[in-house]
Coordinates of C-alpha atoms in Angstrom, one line a residue:
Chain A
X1 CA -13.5 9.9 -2.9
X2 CA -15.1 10.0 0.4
X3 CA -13.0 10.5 3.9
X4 CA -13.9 6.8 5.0
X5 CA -12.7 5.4 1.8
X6 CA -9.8 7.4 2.0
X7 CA -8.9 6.5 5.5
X8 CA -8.9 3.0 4.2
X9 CA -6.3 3.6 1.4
X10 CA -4.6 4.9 3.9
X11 CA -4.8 2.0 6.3
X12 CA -3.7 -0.7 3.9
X13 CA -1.1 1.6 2.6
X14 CA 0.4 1.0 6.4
X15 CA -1.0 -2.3 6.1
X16 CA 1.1 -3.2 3.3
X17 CA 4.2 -2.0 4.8
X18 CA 3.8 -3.8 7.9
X19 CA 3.2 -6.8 6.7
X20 CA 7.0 -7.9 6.2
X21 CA 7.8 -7.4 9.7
X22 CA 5.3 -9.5 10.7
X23 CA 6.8 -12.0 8.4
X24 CA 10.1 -11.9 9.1
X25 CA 9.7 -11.2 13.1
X26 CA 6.9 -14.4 13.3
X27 CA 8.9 -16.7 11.2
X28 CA 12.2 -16.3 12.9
X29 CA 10.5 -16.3 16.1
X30 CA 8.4 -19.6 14.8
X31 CA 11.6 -21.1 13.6
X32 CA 13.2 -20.4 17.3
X33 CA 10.3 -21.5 19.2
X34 CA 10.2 -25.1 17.0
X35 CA 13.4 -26.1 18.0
X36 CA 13.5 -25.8 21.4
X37 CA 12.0 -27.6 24.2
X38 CA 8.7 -26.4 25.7
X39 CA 7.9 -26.1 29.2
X40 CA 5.1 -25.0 31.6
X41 CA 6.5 -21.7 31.2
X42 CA 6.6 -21.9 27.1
X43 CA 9.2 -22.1 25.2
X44 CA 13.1 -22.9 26.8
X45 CA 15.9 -21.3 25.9
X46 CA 18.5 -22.1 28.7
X47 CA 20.6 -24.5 26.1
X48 CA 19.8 -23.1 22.6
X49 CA 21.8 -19.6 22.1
X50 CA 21.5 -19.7 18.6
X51 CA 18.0 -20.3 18.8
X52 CA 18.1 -17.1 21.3
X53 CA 19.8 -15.1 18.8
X54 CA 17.4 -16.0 16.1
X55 CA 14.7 -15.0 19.0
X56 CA 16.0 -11.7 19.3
X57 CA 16.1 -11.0 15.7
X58 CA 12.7 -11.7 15.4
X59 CA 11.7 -9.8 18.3
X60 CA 13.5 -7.0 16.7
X61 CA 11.8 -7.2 13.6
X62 CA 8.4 -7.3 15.4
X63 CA 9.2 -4.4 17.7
X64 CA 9.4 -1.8 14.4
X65 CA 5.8 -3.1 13.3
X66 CA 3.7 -0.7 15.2
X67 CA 6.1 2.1 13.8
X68 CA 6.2 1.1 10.5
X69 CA 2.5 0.4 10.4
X70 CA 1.9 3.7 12.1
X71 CA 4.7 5.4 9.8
X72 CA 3.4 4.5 6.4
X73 CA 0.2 5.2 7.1
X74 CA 0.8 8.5 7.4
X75 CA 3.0 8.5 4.5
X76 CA 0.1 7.0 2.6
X77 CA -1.5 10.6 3.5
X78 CA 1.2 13.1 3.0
X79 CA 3.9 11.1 1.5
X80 CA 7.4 12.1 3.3
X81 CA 6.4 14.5 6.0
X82 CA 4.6 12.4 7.6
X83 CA 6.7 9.5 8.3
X84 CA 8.7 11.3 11.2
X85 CA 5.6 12.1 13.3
X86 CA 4.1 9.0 12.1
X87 CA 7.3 6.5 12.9
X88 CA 7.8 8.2 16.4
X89 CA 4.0 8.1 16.9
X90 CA 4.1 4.7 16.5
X91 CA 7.2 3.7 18.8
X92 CA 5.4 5.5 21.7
X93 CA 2.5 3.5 20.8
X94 CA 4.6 0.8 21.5
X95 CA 6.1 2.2 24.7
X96 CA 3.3 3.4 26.2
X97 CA 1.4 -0.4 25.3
X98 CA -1.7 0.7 22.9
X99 CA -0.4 -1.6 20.4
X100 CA -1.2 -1.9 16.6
X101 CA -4.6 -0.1 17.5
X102 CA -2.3 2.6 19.1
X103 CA -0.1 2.6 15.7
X104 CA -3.4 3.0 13.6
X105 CA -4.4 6.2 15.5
X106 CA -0.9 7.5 15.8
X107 CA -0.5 7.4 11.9
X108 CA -3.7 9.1 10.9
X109 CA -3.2 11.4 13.4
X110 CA 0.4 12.6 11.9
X111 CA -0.8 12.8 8.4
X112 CA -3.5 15.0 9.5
X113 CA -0.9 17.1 11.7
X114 CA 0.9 17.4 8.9
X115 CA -2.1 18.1 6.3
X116 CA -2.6 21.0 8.8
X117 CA 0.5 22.3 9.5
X118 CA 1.0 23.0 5.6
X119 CA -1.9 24.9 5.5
X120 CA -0.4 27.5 7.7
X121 CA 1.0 30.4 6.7
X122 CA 4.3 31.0 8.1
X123 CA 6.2 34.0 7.8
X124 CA 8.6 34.3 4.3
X125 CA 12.2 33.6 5.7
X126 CA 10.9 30.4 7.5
X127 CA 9.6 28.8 4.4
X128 CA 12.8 27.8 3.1
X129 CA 13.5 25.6 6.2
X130 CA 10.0 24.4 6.5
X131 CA 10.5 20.7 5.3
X132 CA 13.9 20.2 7.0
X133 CA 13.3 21.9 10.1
X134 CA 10.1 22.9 11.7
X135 CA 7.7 20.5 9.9
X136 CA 9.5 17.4 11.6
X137 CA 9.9 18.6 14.5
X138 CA 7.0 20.4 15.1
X139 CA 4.4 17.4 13.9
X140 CA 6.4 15.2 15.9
X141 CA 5.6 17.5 19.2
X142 CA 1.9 17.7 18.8
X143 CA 1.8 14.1 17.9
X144 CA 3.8 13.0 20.2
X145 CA 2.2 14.9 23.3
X146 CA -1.4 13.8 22.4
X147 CA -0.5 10.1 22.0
X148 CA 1.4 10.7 25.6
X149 CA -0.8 12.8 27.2
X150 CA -4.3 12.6 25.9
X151 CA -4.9 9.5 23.4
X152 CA -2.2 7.0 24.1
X153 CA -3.8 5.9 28.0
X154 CA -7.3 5.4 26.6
X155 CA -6.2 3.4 23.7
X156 CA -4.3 1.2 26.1
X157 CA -7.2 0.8 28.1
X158 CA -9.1 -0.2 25.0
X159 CA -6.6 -2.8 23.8
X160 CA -6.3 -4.2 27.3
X161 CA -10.5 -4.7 27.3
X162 CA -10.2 -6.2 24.3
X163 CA -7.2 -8.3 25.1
X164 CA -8.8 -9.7 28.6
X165 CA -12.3 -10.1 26.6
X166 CA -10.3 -12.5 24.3
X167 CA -8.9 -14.5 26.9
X168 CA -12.0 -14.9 29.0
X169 CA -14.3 -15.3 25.5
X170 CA -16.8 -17.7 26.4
X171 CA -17.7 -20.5 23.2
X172 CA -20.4 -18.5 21.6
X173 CA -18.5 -15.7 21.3
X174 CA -15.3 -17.4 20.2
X175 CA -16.9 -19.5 17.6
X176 CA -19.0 -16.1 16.0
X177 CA -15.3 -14.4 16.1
X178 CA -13.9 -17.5 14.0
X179 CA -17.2 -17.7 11.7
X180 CA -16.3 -13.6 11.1
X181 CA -12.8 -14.0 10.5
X182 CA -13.0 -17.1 8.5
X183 CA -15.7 -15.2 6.0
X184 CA -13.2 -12.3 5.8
X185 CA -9.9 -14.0 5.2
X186 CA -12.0 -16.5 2.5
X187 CA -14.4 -13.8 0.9
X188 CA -11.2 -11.8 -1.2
X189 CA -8.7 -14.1 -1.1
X190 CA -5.4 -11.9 0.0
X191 CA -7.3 -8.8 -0.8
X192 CA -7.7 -5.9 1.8
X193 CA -11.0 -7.6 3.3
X194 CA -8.5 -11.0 4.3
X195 CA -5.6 -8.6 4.9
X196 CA -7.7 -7.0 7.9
X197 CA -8.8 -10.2 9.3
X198 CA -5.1 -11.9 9.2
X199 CA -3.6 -8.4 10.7
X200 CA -5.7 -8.4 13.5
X201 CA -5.2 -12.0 14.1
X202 CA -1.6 -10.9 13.8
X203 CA -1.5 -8.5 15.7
X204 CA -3.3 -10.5 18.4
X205 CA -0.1 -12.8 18.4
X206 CA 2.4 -10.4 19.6
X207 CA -0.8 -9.5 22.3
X208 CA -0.3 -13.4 23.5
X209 CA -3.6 -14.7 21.9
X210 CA -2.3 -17.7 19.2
X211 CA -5.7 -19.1 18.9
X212 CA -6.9 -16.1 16.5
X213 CA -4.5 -16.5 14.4
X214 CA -5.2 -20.2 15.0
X215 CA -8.7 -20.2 13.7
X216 CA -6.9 -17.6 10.6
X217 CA -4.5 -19.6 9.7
X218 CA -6.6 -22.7 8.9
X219 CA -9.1 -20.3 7.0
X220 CA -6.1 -19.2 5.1
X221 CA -5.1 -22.8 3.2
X222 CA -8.8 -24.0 2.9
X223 CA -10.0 -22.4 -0.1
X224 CA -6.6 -23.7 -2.4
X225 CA -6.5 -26.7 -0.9
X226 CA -10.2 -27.7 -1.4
X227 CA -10.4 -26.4 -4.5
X228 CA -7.1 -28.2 -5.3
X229 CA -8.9 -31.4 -4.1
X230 CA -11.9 -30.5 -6.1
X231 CA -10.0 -30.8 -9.5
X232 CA -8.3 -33.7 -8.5
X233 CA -11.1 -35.5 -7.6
X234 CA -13.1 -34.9 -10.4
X235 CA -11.4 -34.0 -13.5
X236 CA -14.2 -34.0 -15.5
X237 CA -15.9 -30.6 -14.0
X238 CA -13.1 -29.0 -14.8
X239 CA -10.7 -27.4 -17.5
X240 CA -7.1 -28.3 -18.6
X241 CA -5.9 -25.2 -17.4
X242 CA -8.0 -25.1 -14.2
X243 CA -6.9 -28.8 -13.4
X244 CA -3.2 -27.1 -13.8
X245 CA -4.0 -24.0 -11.3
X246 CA -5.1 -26.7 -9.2
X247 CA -2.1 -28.1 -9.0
X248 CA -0.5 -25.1 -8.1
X249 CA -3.2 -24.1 -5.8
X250 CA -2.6 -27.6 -3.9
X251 CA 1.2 -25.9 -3.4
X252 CA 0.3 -22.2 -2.3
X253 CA -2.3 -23.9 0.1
X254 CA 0.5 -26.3 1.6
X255 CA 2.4 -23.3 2.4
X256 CA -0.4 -20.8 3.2
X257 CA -1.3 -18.7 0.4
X258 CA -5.1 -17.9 0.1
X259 CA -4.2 -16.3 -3.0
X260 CA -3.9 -19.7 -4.6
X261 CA -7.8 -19.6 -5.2
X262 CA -8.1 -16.8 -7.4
X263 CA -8.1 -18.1 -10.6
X264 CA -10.7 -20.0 -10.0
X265 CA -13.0 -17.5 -7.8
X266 CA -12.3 -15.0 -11.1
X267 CA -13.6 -17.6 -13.1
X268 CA -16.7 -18.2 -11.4
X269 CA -17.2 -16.0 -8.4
X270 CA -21.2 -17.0 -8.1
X271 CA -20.3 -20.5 -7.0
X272 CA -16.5 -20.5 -6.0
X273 CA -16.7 -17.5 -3.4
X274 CA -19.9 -18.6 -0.8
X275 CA -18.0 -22.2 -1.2
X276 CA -14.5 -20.9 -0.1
X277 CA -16.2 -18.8 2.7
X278 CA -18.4 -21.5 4.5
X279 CA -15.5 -24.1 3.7
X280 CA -12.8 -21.5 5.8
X281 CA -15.9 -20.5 8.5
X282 CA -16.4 -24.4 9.5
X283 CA -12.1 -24.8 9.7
X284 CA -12.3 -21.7 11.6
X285 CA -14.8 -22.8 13.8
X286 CA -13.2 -26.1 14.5
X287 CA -9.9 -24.9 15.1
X288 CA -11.0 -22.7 17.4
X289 CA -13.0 -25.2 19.5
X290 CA -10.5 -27.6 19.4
X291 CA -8.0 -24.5 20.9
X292 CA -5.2 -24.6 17.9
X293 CA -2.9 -21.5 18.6
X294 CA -0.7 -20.4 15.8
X295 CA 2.7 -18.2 17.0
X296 CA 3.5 -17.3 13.4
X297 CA 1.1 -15.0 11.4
X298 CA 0.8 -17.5 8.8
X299 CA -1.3 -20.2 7.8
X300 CA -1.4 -22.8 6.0
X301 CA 0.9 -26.7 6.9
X302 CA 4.0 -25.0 6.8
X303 CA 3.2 -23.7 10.4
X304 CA 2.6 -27.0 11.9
X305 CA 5.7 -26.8 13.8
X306 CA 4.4 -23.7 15.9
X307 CA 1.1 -24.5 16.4
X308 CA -0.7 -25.9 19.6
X309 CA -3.0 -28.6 19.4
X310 CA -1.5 -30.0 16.4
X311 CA -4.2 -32.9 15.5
X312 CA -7.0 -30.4 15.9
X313 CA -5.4 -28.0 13.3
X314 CA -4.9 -31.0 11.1
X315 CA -8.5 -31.6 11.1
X316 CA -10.2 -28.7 10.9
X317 CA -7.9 -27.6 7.8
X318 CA -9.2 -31.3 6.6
X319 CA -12.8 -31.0 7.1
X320 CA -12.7 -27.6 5.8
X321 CA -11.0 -28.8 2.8
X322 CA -13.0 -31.6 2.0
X323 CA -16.3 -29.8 2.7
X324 CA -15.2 -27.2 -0.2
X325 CA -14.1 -29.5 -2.3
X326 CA -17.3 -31.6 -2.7
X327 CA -19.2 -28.7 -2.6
X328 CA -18.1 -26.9 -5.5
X329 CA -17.9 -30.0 -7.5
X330 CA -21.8 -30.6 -6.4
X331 CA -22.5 -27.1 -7.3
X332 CA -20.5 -27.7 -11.1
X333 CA -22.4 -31.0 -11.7
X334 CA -25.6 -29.1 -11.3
X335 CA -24.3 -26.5 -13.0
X336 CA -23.1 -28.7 -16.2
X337 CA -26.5 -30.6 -15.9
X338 CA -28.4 -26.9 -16.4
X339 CA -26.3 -25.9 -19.5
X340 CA -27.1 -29.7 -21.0
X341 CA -30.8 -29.0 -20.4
X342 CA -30.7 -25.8 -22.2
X343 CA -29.0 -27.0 -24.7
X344 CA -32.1 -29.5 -25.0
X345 CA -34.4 -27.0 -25.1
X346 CA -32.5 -24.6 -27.7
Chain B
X1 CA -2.9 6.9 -28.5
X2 CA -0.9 6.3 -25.3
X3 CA -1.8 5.8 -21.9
X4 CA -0.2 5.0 -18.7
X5 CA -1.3 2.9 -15.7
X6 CA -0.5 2.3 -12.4
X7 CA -1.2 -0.5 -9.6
X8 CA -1.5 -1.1 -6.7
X9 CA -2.4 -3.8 -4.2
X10 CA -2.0 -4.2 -0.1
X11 CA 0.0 -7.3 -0.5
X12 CA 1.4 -6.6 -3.8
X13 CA 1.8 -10.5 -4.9
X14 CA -1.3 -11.2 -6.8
X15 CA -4.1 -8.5 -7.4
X16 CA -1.3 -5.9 -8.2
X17 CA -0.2 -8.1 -11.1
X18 CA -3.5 -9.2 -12.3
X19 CA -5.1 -6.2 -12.4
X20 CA -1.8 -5.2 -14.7
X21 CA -2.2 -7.9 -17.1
X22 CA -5.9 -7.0 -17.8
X23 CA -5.6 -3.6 -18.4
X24 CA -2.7 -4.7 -20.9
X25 CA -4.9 -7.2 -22.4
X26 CA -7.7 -4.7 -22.3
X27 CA -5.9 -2.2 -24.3
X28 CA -4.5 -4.4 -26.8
X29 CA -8.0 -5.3 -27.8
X30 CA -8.7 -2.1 -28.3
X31 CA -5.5 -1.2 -30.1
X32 CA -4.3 1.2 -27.4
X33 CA -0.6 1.8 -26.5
X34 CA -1.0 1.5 -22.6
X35 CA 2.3 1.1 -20.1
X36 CA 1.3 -0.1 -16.8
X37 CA 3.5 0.5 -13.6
X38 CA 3.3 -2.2 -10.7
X39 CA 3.6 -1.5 -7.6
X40 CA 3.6 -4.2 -5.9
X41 CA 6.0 -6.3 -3.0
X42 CA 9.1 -6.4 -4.5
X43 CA 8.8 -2.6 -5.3
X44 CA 8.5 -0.3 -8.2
X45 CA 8.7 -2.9 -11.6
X46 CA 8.3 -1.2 -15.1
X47 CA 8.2 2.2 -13.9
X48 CA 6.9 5.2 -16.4
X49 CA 9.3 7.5 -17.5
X50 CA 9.4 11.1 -18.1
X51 CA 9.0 10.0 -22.2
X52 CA 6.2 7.9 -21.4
X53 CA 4.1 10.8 -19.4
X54 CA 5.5 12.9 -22.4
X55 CA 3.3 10.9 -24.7
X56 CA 0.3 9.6 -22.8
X57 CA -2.8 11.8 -21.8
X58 CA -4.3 9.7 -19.7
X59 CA -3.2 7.2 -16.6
X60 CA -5.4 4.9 -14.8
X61 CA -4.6 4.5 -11.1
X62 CA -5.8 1.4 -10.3
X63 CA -4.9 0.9 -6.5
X64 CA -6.0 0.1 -2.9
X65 CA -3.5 1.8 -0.9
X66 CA -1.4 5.0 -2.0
X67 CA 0.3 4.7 -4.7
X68 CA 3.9 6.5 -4.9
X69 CA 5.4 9.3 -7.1
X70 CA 1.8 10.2 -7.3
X71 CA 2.8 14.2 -8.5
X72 CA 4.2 13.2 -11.5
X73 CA 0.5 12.5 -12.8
X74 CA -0.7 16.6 -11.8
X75 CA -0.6 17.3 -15.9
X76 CA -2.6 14.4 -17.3
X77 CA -5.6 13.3 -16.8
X78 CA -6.7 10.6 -14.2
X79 CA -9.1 7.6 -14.0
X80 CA -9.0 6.2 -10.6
X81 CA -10.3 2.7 -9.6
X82 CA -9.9 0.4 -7.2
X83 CA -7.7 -3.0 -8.2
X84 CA -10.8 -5.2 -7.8
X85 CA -12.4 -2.9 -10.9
X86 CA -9.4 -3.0 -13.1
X87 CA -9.6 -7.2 -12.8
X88 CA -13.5 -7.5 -12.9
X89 CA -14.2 -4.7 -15.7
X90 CA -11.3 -3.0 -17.1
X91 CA -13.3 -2.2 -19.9
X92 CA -15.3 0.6 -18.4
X93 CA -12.4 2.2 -17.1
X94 CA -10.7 2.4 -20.8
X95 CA -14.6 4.0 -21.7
X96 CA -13.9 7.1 -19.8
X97 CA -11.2 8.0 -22.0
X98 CA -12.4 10.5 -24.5

């Protein structure tokens, strides 16, 4: 394997660690936020201290997602070594403000510490104590001093540009950002191509940006729900047993899993996949003109409650839907109308 | 013959198990005796024992991210793919076994 592909394993090995906390910190936080009064200054908690407490558990649980990320990704690399310098890595990340991108860099850099250390040759009676004692501490000392001192500032500055070009994003650029993301989160459907677009759209949450995960979050329920529709709508084009995954695709797209598509994308990539991805770029699109902001990193109905601009998200998850849906059910008439005219000619 | 397999997805809720069921499916076809480990969200599920890397020569990693326990594998032989392989064509990976 290549070092690029290999830096992704490692990645989505973080990747898939994190992904948990973002769960459990956005929906608790979600759940707190939709049941309590908003004011000019967001959300009020003055009256609610259960709603507080479930606040602050959430914010807990989103605090450790830089370290985890950061963490497992350098487990990924050299398994149990590497998660002190990696976990610590990633809580200064946190400290010092470079984020998730901050938590990336921290974790590759303590595997790689750690790959480096091992190669040295220390002298015979330290061996013994090498894994208890001096690899910890001493990966965890370079690490930490270069995200500190020499990597940690620039990052920050990085995130920040990227965090003030998001907020003073003019259209264009917005809507290309949504047609990107929207492609991505439809073309793999929960695989690590979708699983990069919903963690940076995640990760722009906790950053204060909702309307990422906004235009996400309405790519994410498109491709089951339309393709849901699709069967529903016209039974014919369809198999006994894709009219049941449909079903059930209808279901996982209610509550936000892309996933819900596969079957039907395995069956027929050709036709199913450029569908899916044009149906979740134009919900995209439309969510993010019409400003939706999503404070969970989920998608799909079940969020309603915490999103902003309510009607738009309804429509754009409507239009995308319905777009896919008579799409593919275009492109499986002409498809069914091809095999019948070979059939003639054979 | 025996092999073992494991996978190995980000999310670990759908690929993990689908790439599974067709390299089970695979093998059955072609009257192989395959165990495959999943790795997936809720953790480690049918895990490979010390008899099972007793018997089997071969194991197919089919994974995304890093898969865990990865040492026990350093005696047998190893096919690596990614999870999107092992669901498209897990035929080709069972035709590098000799």
């Amino acid at each position: 394997m290549n070092e690029l592909k290999k830096i992704k394993t490692y990645l989505l090995s973080g990747v898939s660690y994190a992904i948990p906390f973002v769960a459990s910190g956005g929906i608790l936080i979600a759940l707190s936020i939709a049941f309590v009064p908003m004011s000019a200054q967001g959300p009020d908690f003055s009256n609610s201290p259960i709603m507080k407490l479930i606040l602050d558990i959430g914010t807990s649980a989103f605090k450790l997602l830089v370290p985890v990320l950061s963490g497992y990704i350098a487990f990924g690399m050299v398994n149990r070594p590497g998660l002190v310098p990696g976990l610590v890595g990633g809580v200064i990340a946190n400290e010092i403000g470079a984020g998730f991108l901050g938590g990336i860099v921290s974790g590759l850099l303590a595997g790689y510490v750690v790959m480096v250390i091992k190669k040295i040759k220390f002298p015979k009676f330290l061996v013994p104590v090498m894994p208890i004692l001096i690899l910890p501490a001493l990966s965890t000392l370079i690490v930490g001093f270069i995200m500190y001192k020499i990597l940690g500032v620039p990052i920050k500055d990085l995130m920040n540009i990227l965090s003030s070009w998001l907020s003073v994003m003019g259209t264009g650029n917005s809507v290309v950002l949504a047609i990107i993301l929207g492609a991505m989160i439809a073309f793999d459907m929960g695989g690590p191509i979708n699983k990069t677009a919903f963690f940076f759209a995640a990760a722009m949450i906790k950053e204060g940006h909702f309307n990422i995960m906004g235009a996400c979050a309405a790519a994410i329920c498109i491709p089951p729900l339309g393709l849901g529709l699709a069967t529903i709508t016209a039974k014919s084009l369809w198999s006994e047993q894709e009219r049941d995954a449909g079903k059930a695709a209808l279901g996982m797209g209610i509550i936000g899993i892309t996933e819900g598509a596969i079957p039907f994308a395995a069956g027929d990539p050709i036709r199913v996949i450029p569908t899916i991805m044009l149906s979740s770029i134009i919900g995209a699109v439309i969510a993010m003109l019409g400003k939706v902001g999503d404070h969970a990193p989920h998608g799909g109905l079940i969020v309603l409650p915490v999103i902003d601009n309510k009607l738009n998200y309804v429509l754009a998850i409507l239009v995308g839907s319905v777009t896919c849906a008579l799409l593919i059910n275009v492109l499986k008439k002409l498809k069914a109308k091809k095999n019948k005219n070979l059939e003639h000619i054979v | 013959m025996k092999i073992v397999a494991v996978t190995a997805c980000p999310t670990g809720i759908a690929h993990t198990y689908m790439a599974a069921e067709q390299l089970t499916v695979t093998a059955k076809k072609l009257g192989i005796d395959i165990k495959v480990e999943t790795q997936g969200a809720m953790g480690v599920e049918n895990e490979i024992t010390e008899e099972d890397l007793k018997e089997a020569k071969w194991v197919i990693l089919a994974a995304d991210i890093a898969i865990q326990d990865r040492e026990r594998f350093k005696d047998i032989n190893v096919i690596e793919s990614s999870v999107q392989e092992a669901i498209k064509d897990p035929m080709r990976l069972f035709k590098k076994i000799q």
